[in-house]
mmCIF file of C-alpha atoms and ligand atoms in Angstrom:
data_model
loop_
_atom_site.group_PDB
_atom_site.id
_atom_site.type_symbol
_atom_site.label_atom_id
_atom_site.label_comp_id
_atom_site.label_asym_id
_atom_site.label_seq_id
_atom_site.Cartn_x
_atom_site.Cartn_y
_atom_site.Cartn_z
ATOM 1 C CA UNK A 1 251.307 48.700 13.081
ATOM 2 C CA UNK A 2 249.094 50.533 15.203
ATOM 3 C CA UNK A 3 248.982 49.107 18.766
ATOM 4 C CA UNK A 4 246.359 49.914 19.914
ATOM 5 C CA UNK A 5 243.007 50.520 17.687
ATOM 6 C CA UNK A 6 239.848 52.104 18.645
ATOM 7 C CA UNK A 7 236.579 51.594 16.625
ATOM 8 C CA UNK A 8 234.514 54.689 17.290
ATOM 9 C CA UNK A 9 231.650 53.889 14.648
ATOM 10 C CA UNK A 10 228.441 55.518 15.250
ATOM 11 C CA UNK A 11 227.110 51.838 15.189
ATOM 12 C CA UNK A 12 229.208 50.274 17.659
ATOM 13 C CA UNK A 13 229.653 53.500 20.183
ATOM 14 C CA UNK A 14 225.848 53.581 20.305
ATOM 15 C CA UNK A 15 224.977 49.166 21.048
ATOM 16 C CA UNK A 16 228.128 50.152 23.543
ATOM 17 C CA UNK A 17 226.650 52.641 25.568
ATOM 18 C CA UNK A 18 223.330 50.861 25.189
ATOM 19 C CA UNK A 19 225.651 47.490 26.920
ATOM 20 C CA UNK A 20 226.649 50.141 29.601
ATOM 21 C CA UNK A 21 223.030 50.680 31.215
ATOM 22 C CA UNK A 22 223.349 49.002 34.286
ATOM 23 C CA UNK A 23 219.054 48.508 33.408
ATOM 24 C CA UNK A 24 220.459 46.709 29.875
ATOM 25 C CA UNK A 25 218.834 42.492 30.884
ATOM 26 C CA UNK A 26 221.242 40.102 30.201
ATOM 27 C CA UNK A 27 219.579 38.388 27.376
ATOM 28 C CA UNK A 28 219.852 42.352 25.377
ATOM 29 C CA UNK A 29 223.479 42.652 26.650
ATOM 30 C CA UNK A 30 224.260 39.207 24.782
ATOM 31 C CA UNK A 31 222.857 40.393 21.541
ATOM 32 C CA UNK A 32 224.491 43.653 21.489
ATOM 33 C CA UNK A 33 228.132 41.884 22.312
ATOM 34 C CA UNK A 34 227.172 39.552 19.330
ATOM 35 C CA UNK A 35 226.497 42.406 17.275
ATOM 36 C CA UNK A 36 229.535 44.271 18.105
ATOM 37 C CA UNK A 37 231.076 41.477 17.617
ATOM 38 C CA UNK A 38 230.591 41.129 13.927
ATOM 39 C CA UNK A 39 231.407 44.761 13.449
ATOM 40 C CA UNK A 40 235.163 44.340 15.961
ATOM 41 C CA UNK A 41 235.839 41.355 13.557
ATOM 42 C CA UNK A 42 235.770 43.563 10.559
ATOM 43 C CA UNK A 43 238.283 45.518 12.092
ATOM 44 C CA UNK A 44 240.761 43.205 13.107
ATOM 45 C CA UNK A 45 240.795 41.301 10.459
ATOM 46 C CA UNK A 46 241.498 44.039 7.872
ATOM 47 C CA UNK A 47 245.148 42.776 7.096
ATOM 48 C CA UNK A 48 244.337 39.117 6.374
ATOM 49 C CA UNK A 49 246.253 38.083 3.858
ATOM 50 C CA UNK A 50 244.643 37.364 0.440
ATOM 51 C CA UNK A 51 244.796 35.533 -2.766
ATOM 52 C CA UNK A 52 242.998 35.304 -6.284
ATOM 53 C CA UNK A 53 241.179 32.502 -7.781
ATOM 54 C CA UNK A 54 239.745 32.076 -11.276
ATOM 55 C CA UNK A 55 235.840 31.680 -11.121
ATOM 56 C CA UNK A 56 233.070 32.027 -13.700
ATOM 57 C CA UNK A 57 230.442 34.558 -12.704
ATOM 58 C CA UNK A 58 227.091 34.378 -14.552
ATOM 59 C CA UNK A 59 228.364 36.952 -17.045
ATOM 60 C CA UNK A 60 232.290 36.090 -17.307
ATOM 61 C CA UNK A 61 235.137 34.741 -15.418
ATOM 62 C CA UNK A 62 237.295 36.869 -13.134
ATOM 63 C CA UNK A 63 240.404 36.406 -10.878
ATOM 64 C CA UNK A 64 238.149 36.903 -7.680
ATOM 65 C CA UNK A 65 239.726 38.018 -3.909
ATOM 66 C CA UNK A 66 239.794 34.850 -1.886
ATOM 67 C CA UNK A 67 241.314 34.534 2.033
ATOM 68 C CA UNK A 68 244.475 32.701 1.964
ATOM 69 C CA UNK A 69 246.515 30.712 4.007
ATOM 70 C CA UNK A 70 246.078 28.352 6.669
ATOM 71 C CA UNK A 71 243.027 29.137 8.977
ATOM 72 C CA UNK A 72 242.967 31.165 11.768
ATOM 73 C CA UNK A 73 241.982 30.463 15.322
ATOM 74 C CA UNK A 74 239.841 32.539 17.688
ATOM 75 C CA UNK A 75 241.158 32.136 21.430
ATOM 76 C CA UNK A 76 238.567 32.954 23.710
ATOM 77 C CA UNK A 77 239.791 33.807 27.015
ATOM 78 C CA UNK A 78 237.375 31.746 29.616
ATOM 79 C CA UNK A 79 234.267 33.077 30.818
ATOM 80 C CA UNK A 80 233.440 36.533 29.555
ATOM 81 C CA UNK A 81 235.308 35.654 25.769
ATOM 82 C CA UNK A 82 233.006 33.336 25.185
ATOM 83 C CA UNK A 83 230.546 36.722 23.935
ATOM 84 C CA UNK A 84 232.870 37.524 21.429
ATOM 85 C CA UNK A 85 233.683 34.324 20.212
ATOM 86 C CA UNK A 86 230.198 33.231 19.379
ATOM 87 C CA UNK A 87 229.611 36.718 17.218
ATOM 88 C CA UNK A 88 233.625 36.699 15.503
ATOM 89 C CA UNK A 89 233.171 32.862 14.692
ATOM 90 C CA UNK A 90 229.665 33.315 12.746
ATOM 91 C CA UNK A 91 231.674 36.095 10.468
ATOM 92 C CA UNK A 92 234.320 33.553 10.061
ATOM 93 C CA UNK A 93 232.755 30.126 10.425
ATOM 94 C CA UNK A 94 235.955 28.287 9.277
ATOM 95 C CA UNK A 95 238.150 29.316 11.840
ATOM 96 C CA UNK A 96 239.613 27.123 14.892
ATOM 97 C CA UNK A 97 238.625 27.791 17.980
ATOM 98 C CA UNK A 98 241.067 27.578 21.219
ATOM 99 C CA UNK A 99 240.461 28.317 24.814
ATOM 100 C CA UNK A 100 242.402 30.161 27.429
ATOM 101 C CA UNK A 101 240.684 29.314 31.150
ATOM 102 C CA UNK A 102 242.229 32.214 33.368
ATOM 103 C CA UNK A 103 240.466 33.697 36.619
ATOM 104 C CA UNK A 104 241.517 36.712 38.283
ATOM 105 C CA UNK A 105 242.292 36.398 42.047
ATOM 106 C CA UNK A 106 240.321 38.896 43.320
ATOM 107 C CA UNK A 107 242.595 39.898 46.130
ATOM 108 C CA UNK A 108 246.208 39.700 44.415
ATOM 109 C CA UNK A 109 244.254 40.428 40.897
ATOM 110 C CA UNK A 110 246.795 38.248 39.418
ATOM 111 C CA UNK A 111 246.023 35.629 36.609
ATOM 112 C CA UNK A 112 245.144 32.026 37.821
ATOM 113 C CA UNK A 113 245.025 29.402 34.763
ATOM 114 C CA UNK A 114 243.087 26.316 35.064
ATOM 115 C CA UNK A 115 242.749 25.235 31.010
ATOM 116 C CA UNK A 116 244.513 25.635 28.147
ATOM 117 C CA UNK A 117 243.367 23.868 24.800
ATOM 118 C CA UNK A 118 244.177 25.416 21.284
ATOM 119 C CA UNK A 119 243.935 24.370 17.318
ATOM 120 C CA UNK A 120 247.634 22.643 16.117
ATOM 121 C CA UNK A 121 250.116 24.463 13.983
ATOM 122 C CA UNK A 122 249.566 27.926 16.295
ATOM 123 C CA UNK A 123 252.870 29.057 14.628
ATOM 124 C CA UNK A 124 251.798 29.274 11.183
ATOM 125 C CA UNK A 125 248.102 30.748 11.967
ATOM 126 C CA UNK A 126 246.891 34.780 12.333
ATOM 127 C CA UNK A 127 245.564 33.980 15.964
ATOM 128 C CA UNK A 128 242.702 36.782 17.589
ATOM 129 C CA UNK A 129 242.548 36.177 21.256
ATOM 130 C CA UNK A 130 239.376 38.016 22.661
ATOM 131 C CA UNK A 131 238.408 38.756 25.906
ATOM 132 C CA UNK A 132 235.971 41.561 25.932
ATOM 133 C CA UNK A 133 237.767 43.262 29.174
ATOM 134 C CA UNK A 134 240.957 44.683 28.769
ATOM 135 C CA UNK A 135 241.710 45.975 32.626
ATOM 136 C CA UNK A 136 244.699 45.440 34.309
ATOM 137 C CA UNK A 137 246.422 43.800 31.226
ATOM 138 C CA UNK A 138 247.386 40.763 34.132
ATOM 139 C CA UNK A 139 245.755 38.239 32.105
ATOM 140 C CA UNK A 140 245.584 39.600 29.233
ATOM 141 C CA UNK A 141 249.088 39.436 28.813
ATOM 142 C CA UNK A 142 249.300 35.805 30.567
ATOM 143 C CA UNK A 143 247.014 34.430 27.946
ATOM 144 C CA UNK A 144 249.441 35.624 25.118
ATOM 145 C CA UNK A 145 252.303 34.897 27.007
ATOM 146 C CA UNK A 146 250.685 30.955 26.979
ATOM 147 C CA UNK A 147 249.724 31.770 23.190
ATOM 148 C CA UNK A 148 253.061 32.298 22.828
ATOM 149 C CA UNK A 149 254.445 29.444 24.466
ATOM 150 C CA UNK A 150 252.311 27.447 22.276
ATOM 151 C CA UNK A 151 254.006 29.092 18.958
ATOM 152 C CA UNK A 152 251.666 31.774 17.917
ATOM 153 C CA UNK A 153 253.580 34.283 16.434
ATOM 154 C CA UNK A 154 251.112 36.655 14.790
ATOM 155 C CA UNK A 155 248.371 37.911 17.373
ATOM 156 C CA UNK A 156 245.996 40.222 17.577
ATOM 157 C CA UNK A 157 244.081 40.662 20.841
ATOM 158 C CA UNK A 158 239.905 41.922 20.462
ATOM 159 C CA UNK A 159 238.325 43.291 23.467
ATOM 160 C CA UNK A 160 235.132 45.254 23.747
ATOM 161 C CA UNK A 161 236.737 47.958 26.517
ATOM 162 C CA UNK A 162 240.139 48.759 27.361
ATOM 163 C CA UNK A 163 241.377 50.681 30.326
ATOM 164 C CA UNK A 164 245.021 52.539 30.051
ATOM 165 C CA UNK A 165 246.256 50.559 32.857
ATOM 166 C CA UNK A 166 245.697 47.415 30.700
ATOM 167 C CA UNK A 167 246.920 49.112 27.436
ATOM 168 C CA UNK A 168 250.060 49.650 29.318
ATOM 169 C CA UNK A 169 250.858 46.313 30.461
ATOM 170 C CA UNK A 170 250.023 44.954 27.045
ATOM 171 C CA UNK A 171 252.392 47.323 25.707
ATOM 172 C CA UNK A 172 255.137 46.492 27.813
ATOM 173 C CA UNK A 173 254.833 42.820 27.500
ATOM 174 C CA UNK A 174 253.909 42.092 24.111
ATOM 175 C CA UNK A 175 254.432 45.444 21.879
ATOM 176 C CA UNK A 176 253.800 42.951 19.163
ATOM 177 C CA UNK A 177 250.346 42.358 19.401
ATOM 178 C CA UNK A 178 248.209 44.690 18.176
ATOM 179 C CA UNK A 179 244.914 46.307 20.481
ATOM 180 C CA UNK A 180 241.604 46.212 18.696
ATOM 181 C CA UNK A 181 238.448 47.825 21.134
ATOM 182 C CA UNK A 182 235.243 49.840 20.588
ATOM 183 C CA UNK A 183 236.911 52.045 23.727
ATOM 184 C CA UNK A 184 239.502 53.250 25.848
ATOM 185 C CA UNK A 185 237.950 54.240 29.029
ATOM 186 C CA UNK A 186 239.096 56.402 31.813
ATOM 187 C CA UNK A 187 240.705 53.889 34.344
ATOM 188 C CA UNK A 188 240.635 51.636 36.843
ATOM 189 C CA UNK A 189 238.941 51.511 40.315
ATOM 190 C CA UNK A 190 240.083 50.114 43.462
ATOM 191 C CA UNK A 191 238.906 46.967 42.427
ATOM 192 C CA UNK A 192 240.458 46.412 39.036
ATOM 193 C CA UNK A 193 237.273 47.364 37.350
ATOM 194 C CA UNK A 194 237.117 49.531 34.122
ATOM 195 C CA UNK A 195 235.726 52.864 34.906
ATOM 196 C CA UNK A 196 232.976 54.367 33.415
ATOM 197 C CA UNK A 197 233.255 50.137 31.954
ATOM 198 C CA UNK A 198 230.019 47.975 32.163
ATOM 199 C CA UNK A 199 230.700 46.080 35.276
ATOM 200 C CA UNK A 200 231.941 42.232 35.672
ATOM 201 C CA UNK A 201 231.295 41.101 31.738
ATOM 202 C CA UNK A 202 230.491 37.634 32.503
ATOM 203 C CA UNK A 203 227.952 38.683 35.181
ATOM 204 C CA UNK A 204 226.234 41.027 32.797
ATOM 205 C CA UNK A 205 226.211 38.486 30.050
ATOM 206 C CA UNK A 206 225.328 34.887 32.150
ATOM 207 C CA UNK A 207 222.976 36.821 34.649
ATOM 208 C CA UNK A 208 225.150 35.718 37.556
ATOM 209 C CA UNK A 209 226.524 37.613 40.528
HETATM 210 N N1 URA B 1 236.571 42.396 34.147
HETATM 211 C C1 URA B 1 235.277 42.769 33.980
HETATM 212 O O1 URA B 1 234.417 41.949 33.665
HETATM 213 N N2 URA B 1 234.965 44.072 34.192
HETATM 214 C C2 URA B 1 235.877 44.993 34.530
HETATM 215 O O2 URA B 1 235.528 46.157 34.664
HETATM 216 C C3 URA B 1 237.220 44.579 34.696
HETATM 217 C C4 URA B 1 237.528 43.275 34.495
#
């Protein structure tokens, strides 16, 4: 497994750079995340396992490719997952959903969590936790760490940017779980923010700040 994979189609490099306009409204920056979105979830779901079922098409019958196993969840880690989670979960409607609540304090820019609610039977689901930030890997790696803790055993972690720093830290703590993202930017500022990045996610997507 690759742990870390970048999806540098023309399609999704251009509604990404389009996102990174600090000029891009809010209600434009939503679409394009739920765009992106669709096209991320092709990626990382490329391994899903699969099965065969006999149907009758108009002209015969085949033994068509079907998805199988149990369902998977989507774990959106609170606020700024909540954009890829609307966009992942209309590709795969029958999916459970789980939530991750984890702030970042700004000063210590360590992982705070405040809720924690995911499907049953974790440990026999493919589980994609998305978050489109991947900065200092801090909560990132908390949120599979309580994943974990919860049974998951086969994660995959979706985020829209990724910054070394964060690549890293996932790395080191959970070498397991594979890395999908449209980019791997430069690095970090001061602040914990992605550089060249689009800013604070959740701001650019809920128009707050
Ligand atoms: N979270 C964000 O929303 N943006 C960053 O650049 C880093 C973390």
């Amino acid at each position: 497994m690759n742990h870390l994979t970048i999806v540098d189609h023309p399609l999704v490099q251009h509604k990404l750079s389009v996102m990174r306009r600090a000029s891009t409204p809010s209600n434009q920056f939503r679409q394009l995340l739920r765009e992106i979105s669709h096209l991320l979830a092709y990626e990382v779901t490329r391994d899903l396992p699969m099965t065969s079922e006999r149907i009758e098409t108009p002209v015969c019958a085949m033994d068509a490719p079907m998805l199988d196993g149990k369902k998977l969840a989507l774990v959106s880690i609170l606020r700024a997952g909540n954009g890829l989670l609307d966009g992942v979960l209309e590709l795969i409607p029958s999916a459970r959903v789980g939530f991750v609540g984890l702030y970042r304090d700004e000063e210590t820019l360590e992982p705070v969590q405040y809720y924690f609610k995911v499907p049953e039977g974790m440990d026999e689901r493919m589980v994609i936790a998305v978050d489109p930030m991947l900065a200092t890997g801090n909560s990132s790696a908390a949120a599979i760490d309580l994943l974990k803790e919860s049974g998951a055993k086969n994660i995959k972690f979706l985020c829209l940017l990724a910054a070394p720093e964060g690549v890293a830290r996932m790395k080191e703590a959970h070498p397991d779980v594979q890395i999908v993202t449209a980019s791997l930017d430069e690095r970090l500022d001061e602040k914990g923010y992605i550089v060249p990045g689009l800013g604070d996610a959740g701001d650019r997507m809920f128009g707050t700040k």
